[in-house]
Each structure stands twice: as C-alpha cells, then as structure tokens.
Coordinates of C-alpha atoms in Angstrom, one line a residue:
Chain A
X26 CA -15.6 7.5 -11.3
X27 CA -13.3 4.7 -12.2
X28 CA -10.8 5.5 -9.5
X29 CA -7.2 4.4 -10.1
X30 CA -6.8 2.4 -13.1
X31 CA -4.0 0.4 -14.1
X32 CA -2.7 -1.2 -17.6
X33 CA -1.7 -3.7 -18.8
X34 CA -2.8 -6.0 -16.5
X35 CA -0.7 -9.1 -16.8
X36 CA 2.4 -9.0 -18.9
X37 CA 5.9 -11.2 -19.6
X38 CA 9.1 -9.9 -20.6
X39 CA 11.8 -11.0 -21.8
X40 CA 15.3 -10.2 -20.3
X41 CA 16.3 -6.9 -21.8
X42 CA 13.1 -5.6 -23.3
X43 CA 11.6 -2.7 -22.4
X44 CA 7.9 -1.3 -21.2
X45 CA 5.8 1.5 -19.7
X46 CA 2.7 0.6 -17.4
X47 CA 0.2 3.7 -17.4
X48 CA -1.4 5.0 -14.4
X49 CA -4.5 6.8 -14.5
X50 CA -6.2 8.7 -12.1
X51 CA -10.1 10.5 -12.1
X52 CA -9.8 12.3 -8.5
X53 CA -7.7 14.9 -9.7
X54 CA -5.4 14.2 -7.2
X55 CA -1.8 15.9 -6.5
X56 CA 0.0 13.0 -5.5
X57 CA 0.8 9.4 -7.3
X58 CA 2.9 6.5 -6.4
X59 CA 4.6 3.5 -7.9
X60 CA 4.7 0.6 -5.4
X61 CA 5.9 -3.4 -5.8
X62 CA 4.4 -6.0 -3.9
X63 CA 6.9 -9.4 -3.4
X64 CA 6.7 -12.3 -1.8
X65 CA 7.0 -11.7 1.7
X66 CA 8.6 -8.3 1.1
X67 CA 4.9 -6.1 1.6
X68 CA 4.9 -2.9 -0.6
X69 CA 8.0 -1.2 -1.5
X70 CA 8.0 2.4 -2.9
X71 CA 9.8 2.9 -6.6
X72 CA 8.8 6.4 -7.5
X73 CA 6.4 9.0 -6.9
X74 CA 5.1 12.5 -7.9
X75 CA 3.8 15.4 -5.7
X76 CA 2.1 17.3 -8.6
X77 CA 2.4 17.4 -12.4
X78 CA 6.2 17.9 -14.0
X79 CA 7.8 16.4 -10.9
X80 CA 8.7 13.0 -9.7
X81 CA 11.2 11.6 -7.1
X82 CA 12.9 8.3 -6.0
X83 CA 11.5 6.4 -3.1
X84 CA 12.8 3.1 -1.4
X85 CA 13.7 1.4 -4.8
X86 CA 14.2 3.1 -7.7
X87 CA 17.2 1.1 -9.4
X88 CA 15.9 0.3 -13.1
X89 CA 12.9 2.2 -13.3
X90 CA 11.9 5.8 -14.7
X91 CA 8.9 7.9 -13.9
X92 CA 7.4 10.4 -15.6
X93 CA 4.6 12.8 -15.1
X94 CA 3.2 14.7 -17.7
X95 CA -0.9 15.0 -17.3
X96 CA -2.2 15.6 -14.1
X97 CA -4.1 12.4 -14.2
X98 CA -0.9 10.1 -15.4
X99 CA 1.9 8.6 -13.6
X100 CA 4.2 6.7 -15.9
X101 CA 6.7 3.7 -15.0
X102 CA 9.0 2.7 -17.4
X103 CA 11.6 -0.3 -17.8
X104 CA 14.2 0.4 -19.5
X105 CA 16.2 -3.1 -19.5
X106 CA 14.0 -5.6 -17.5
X107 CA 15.4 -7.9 -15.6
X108 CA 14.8 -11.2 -13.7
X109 CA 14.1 -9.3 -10.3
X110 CA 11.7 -7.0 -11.2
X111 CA 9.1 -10.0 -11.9
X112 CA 6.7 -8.5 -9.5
X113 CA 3.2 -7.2 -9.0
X114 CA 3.5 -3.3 -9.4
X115 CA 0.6 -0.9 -7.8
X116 CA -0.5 2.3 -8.6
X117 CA -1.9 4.7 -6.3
X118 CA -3.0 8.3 -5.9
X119 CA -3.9 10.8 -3.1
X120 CA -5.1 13.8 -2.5
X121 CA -2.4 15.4 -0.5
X122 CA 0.3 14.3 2.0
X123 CA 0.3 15.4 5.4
X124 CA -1.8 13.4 8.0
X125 CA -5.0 12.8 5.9
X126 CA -2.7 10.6 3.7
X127 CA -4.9 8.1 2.4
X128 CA -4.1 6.5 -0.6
X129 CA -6.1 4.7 -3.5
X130 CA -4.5 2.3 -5.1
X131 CA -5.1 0.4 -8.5
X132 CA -5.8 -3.4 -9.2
X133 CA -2.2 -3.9 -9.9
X134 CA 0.0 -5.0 -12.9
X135 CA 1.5 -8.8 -12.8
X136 CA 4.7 -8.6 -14.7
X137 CA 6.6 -11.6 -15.1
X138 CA 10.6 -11.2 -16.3
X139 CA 11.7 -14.5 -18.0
Chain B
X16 CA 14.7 4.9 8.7
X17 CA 11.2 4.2 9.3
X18 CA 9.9 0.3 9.4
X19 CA 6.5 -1.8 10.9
X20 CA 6.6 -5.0 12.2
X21 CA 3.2 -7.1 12.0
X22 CA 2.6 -10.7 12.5
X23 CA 3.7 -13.2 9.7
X24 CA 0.5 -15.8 8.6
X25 CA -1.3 -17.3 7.7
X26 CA -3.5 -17.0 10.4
X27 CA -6.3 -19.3 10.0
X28 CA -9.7 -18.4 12.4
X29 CA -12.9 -20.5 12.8
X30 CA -15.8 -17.8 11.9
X31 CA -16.7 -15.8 14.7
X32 CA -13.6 -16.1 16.4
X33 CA -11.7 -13.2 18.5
X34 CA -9.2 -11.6 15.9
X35 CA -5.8 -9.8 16.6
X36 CA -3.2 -8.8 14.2
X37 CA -0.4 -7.1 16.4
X38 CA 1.7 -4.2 14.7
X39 CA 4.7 -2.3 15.5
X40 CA 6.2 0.7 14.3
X41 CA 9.5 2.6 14.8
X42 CA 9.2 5.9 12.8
X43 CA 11.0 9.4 13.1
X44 CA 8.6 11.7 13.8
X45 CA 5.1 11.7 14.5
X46 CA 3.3 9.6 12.0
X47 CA -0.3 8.4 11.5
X48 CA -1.3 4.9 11.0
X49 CA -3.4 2.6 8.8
X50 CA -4.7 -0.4 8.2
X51 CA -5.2 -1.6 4.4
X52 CA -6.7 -4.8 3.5
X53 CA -6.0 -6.1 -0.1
X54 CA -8.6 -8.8 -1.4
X55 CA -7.7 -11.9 -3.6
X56 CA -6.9 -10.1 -7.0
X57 CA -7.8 -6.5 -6.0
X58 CA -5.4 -3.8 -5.0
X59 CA -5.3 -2.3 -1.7
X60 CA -8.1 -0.4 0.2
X61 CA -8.0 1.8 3.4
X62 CA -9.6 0.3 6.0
X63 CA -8.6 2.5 9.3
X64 CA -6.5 4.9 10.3
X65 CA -5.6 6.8 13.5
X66 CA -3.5 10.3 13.1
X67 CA -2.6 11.1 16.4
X68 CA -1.6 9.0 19.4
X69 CA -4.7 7.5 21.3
X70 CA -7.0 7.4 18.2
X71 CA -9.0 4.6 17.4
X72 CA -9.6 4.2 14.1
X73 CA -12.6 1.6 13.2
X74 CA -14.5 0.2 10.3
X75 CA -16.4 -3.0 9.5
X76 CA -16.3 -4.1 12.5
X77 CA -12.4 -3.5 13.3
X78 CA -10.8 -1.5 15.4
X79 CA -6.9 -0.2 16.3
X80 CA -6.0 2.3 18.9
X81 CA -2.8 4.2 18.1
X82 CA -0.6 3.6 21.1
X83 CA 2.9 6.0 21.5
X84 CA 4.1 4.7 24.3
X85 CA 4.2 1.0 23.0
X86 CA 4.4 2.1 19.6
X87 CA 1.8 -0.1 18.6
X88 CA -1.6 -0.2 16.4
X89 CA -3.1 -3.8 16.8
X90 CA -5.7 -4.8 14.3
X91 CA -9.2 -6.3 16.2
X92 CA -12.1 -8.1 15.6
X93 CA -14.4 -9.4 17.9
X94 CA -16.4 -11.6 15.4
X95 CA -14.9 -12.7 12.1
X96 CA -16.3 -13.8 9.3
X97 CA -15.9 -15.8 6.2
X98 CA -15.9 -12.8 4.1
X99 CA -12.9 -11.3 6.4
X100 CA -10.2 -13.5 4.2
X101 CA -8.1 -11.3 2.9
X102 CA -4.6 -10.1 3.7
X103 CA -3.8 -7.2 6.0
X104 CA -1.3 -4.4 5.9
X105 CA 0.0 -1.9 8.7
X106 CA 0.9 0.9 7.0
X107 CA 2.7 4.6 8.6
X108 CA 3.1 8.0 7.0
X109 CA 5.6 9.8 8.2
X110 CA 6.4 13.2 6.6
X111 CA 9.2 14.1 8.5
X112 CA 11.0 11.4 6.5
X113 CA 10.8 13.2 3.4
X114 CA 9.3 11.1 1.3
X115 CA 5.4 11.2 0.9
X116 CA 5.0 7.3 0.5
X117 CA 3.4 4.7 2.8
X118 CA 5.7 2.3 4.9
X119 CA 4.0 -1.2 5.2
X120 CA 4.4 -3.9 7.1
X121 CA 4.9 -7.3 4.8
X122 CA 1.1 -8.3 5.4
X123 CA -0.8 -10.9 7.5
X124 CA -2.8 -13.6 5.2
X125 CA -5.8 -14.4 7.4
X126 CA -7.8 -16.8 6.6
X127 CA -11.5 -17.5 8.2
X128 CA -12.9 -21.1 7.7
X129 CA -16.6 -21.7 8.0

C-alpha cells in the first residue's frame, strides 16, 4: 500500500495563477483533510471531507476549493494564489471520526507564492 | 474554540537524557489526545494517543498520560536518542466541536546531540 500520497511535490506560483494539488488515498478511507503547516503556526485545517460528494470548511478556508469526487481523491484548488498561502500543505486520510481518529498524513506539498 | 499549548524549541538533549515535552489543552467536550512526530522532510505520523482521561498512551519508548483535571498530556522519555530528532506535535480531536479535524499544538523541534 502506498498510503497517502501527495503531488506535486514542490511547486512556485506566481501571484494570481492558479493550481490543484491531488490527494490520493489506498485505505479506502471515509475521511480526508487538507492541512497547512507555517512557521510557527503548527497545522491549520483548510477543508475536509467526511465521505465522497461532500466537503466542508475548517479553520481556514479563505482562497481555497475542495472537491471530492472518487473515494480515494481529495482535491485542493487555488483559484488566485497569493503571497500568503506560500506554505507547506498536508494531506491526510482516516478511517472514521469519533475517538479512534487517527489520521495518516502525506509527505506534503512545498508551494512557494512569488 | 478548542486550542493546545506545548512548549516552543528547540529543545536540544544530550543522548540519553530525561525528556519532557509539556502540553496543554482547553477543548469543549471530551476529546482524545495524540502525539504526532513529523521527521525532517516526511509528513506527520501518530505516535500515541490516549482517548479517555487517565490513559497512557505509549510507543517507542514514550509515554503521556491523559490528565482531566490538569488538562494536560506531557510527552516523556526516559532515554533519548540521536534518532529521536524530529519535531513533536500535541494534537486533540474533539467531535463535539463539529468539525472532524485535528487541533495541534505549533510543534516542539527537539534536537538530541551525540
């Protein structure tokens, strides 16, 4: 099993362009999650999904879209990038909520906004 | 809303030193508790967790014992070792929240010198 698998893996921007990082998951798990990781800031929640066809906001959502098509995908999508969303983005995935919550991330997405 | 608190780093440790990493929570309901580590490079990994208060969760060598009435899960060690260098993240759940993400703390570098 791969696990969580992220790509790209590195990436620059410029101001205003646009991209989608893809999230895949073999555990055929329920749940996925979009995290960033700054600078003293720990990991932030964007967006996540509780099953296939649905998504919802989490802690910071401002500038990003989700989407959730396949089962095994979780989709993050910058419209306009900006400046402050330079940021290592994580993926992760588990198997259901509740009290056995652990979650598996992936090796994470550098993206740099020039 | 729910937050944890852990110690900022670095903290730097001769190998086979005594390790603590405190960490506070203040949460809504009834949450359970982790503690990822997260490699130079790598994504994050589970490496405890305690559901329920007085728990101790323990792997590798650490240990944390969910505490309610100091709302507290330190991170211990009683030997460290080179291969311990990483950085470490308190992490709740708490589904009474709403939202099916992780809080985290902002992570505690530790560093272990030969």
């Amino acid at each position: 099993n791969a696990g969580v698998t992220q790509t790209p893996k590195f990436r620059v921007l410029k101001t205003g362009q646009s991209m989608t990082l893809l999230c895949a998951q073999d555990m055929n798990h329920e749940y996925m999650y979009w995290y960033r990781q700054d600078p003293g800031m720990g990991l932030r929640l964007i967006h996540y999904s509780v099953g296939e066809g649905t998504t919802a906001k989490g802690e910071v959502p401002d500038g990003y879209n989700v989407s959730r098509l396949k089962k095994q995908n979780f989709l993050l999508g910058l419209e306009s990038a900006a400046p402050s969303q330079t940021s290592v983005y994580f993926c992760a995935s588990s198997y259901s909520s509740g009290d056995y919550n652990e979650q598996f991330f992936g090796p994470g997405t550098r993206l740099t906004v020039l | 809303g729910d937050s944890v608190t852990q110690m900022e780093g670095p903290v730097t440790l001769s190998e086979e030193a005594c390790l603590t990493i405190n960490c506070t929570y203040t949460a809504t309901g009834y949450p359970s508790l982790f503690w990822y580590v997260q490699y130079p490079g790598e994504g994050l990994q589970l490496l405890l967790k305690a559901t329920k208060a007085d728990d101790k969760g323990s792997n590798k060598g650490f240990e944390a014992t969910y505490r309610k009435e100091t709302t507290s899960f330190h991170l211990e060690k009683g030997s460290v070792q080179v291969s311990d260098s990483a950085v470490y993240f308190c992490a709740l759940s708490d589904l009474v929240q709403g939202a099916d993400g992780l809080t985290f703390g902002k992570g505690t570098h530790l560093i272990i010198q030969p």
